[in-house]
mmCIF file of C-alpha atoms in Angstrom:
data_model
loop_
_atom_site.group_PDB
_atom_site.id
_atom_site.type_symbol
_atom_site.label_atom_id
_atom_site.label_comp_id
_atom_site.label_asym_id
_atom_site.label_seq_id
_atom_site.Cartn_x
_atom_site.Cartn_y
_atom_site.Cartn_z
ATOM 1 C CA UNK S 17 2.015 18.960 10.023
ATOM 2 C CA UNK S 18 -1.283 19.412 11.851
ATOM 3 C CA UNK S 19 -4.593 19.733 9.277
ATOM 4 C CA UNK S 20 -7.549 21.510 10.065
ATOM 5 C CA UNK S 21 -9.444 18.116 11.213
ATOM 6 C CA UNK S 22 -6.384 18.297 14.274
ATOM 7 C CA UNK S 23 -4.783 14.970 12.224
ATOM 8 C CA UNK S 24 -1.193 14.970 11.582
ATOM 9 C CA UNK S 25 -0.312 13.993 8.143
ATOM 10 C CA UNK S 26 3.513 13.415 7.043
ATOM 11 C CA UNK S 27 4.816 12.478 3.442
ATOM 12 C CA UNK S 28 7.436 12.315 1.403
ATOM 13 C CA UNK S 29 7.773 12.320 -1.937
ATOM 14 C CA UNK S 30 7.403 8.940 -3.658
ATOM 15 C CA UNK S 31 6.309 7.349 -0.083
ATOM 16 C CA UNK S 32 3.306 6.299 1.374
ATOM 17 C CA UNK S 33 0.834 9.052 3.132
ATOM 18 C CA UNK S 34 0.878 8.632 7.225
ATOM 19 C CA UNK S 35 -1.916 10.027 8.852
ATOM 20 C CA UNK S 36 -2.777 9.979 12.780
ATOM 21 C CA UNK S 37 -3.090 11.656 16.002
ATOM 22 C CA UNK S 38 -0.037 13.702 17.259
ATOM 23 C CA UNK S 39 0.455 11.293 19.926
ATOM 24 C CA UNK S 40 1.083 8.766 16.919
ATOM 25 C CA UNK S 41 3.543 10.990 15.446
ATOM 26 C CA UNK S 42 5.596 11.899 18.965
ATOM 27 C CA UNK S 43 8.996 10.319 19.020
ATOM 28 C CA UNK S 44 8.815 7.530 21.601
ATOM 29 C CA UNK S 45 11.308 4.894 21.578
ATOM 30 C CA UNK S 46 11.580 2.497 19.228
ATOM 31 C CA UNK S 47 10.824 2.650 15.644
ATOM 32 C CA UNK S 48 7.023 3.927 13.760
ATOM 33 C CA UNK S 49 5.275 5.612 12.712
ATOM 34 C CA UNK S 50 8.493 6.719 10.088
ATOM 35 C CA UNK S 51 10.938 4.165 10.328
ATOM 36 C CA UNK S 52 9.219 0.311 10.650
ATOM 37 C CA UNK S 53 10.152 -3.283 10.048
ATOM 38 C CA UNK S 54 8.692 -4.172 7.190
ATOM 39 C CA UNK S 55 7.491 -7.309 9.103
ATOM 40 C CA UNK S 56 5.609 -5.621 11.297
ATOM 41 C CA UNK S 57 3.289 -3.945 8.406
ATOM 42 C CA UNK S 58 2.779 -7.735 6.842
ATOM 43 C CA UNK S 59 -0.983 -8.566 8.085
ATOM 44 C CA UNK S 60 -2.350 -4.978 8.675
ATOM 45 C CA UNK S 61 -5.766 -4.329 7.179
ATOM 46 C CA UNK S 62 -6.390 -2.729 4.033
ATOM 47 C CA UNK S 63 -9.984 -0.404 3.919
ATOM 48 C CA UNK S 64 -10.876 2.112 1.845
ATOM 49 C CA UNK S 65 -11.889 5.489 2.500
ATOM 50 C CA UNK S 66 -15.421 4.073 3.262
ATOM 51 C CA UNK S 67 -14.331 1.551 5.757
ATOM 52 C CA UNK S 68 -14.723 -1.166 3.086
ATOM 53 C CA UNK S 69 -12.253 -4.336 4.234
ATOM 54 C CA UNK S 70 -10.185 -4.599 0.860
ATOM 55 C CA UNK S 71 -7.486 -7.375 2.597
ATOM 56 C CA UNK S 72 -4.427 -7.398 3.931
ATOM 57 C CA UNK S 73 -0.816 -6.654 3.280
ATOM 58 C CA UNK S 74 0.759 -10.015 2.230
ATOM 59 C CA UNK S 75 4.280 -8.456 2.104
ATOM 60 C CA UNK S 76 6.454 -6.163 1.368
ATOM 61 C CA UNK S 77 8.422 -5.671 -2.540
ATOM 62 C CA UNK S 78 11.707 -3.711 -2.329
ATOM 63 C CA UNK S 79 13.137 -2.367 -5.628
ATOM 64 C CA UNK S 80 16.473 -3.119 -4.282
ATOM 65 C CA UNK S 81 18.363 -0.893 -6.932
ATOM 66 C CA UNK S 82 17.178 2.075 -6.082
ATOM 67 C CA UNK S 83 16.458 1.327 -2.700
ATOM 68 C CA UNK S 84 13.076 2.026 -2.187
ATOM 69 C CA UNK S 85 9.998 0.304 -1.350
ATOM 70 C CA UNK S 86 7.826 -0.447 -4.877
ATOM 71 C CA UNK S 87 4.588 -2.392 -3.927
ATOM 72 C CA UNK S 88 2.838 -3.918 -0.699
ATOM 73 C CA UNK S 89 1.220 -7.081 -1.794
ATOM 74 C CA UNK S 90 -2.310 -6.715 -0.945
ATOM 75 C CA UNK S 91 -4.342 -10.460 -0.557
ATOM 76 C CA UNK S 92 -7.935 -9.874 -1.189
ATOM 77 C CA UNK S 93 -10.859 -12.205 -1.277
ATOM 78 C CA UNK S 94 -11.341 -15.993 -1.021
ATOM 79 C CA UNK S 95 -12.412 -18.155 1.852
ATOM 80 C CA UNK S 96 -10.129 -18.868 4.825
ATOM 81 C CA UNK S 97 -6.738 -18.059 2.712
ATOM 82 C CA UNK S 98 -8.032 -19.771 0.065
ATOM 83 C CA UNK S 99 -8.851 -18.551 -3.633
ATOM 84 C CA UNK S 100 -7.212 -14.886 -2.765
ATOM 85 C CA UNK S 101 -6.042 -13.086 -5.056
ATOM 86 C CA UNK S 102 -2.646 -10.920 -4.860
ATOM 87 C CA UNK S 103 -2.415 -7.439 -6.238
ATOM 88 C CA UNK S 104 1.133 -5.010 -6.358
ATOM 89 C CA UNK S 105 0.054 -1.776 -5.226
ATOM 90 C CA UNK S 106 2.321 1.009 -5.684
ATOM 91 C CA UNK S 107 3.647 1.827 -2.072
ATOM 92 C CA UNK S 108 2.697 5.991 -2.541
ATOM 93 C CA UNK S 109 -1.047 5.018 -3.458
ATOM 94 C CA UNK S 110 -1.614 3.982 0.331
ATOM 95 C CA UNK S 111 -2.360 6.055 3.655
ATOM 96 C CA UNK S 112 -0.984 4.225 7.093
ATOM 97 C CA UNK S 113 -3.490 5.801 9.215
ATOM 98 C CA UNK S 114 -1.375 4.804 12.816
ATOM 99 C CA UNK S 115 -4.563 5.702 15.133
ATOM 100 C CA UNK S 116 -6.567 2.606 13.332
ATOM 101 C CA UNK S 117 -3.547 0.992 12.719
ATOM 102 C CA UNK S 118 -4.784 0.326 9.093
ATOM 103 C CA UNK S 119 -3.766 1.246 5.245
ATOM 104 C CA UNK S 120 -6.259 3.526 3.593
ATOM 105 C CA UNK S 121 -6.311 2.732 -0.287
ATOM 106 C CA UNK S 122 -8.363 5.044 -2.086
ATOM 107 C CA UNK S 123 -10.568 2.425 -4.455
ATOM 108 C CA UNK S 124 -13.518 0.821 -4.474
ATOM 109 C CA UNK S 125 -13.812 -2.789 -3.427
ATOM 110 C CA UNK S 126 -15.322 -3.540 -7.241
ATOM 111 C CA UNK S 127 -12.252 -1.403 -9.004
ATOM 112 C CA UNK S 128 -10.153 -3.765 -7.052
ATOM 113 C CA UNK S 129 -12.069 -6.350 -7.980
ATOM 114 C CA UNK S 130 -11.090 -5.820 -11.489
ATOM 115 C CA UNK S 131 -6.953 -4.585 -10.793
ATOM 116 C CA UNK S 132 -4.260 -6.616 -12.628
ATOM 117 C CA UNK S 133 -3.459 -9.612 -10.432
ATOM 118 C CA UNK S 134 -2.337 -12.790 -9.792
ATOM 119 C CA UNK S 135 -2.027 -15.452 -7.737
ATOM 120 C CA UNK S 136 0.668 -17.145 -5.162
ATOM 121 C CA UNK S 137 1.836 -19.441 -7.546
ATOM 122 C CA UNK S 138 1.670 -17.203 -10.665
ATOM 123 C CA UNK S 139 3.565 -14.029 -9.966
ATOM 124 C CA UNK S 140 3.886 -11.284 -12.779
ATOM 125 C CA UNK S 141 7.446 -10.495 -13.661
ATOM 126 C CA UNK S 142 7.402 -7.218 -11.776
ATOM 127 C CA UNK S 143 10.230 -5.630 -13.198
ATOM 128 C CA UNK S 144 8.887 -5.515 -16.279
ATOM 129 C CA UNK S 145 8.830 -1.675 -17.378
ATOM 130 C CA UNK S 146 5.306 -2.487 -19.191
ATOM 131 C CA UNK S 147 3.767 -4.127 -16.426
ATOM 132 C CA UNK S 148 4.700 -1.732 -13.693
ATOM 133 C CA UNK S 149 3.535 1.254 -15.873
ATOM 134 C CA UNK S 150 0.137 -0.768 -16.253
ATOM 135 C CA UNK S 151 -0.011 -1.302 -11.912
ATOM 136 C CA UNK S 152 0.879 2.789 -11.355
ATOM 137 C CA UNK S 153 -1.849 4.040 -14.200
ATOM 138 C CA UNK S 154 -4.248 1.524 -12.902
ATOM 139 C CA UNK S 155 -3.974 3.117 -9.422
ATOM 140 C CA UNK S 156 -3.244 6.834 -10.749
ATOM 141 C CA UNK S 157 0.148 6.938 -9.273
ATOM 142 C CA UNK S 158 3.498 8.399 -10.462
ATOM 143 C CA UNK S 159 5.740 5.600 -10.700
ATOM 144 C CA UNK S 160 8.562 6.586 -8.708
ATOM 145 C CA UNK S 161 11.426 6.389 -11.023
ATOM 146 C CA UNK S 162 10.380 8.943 -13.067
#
């Protein structure tokens, strides 16, 4: 669906927002921007709607119950992969703009700065009803089991 800007925006319910040219959104072959390998999303940049660099997507999480995706794990800060730190954002609070080939992740760099986090070696337990409650009012998102 075309905006009044002339970008195309497309979301369902529960998913992350795509946003891009129409040539973006034109069926060509092979998969994007609605259907992707998860692989190929691992290492795109994170900004925020200033252009901020908030990091990159570190993978993937699948809630593989319900079959949906639940979090990209965003890697922010350090030095040279070194010292980040690892955040669980909810997959419907980010924007895959597919004409900068970037997620858009409405926050500023010092909210992020202070999200619940963790480290490689010290990951929460995410299916912990508490903890994922704290991750979707932390980013203002319906969690989307509700």
């Amino acid at each position: 669906m075309q905006n009044q800007s002339g970008t195309y925006s497309n979301q369902q319910q529960g998913g992350a927002r795509i946003v891009g040219s129409q040539d973006t959104f034109d069926t060509a072959a092979g998969p994007g921007p609605n259907l992707m390998l998860a692989d190929t999303l691992e290492g795109n940049d994170v900004v925020n709607p200033a252009g901020d660099d908030l990091g990159h997507i570190k993978g993937i999480m699948l809630d593989v119950q319900r079959g949906r995706i639940a979090y990209a794990v965003l890697s922010f800060g350090g030095f040279l992969g070194m010292g980040n730190k690892l955040f669980a954002i909810p997959w419907q609070a980010l924007t895959l703009d597919t004409d900068e080939k970037q997620f858009v992740l409405n926050i500023s760099e010092d909210k992020l700065k202070n999200a619940p986090g963790f480290d490689k070696d010290h990951w929460p337990s995410m299916a912990d009803p508490s903890w994922a409650d704290e991750v979707h009012r932390y980013y203002q998102t319906e969690p989307y089991w509700h």
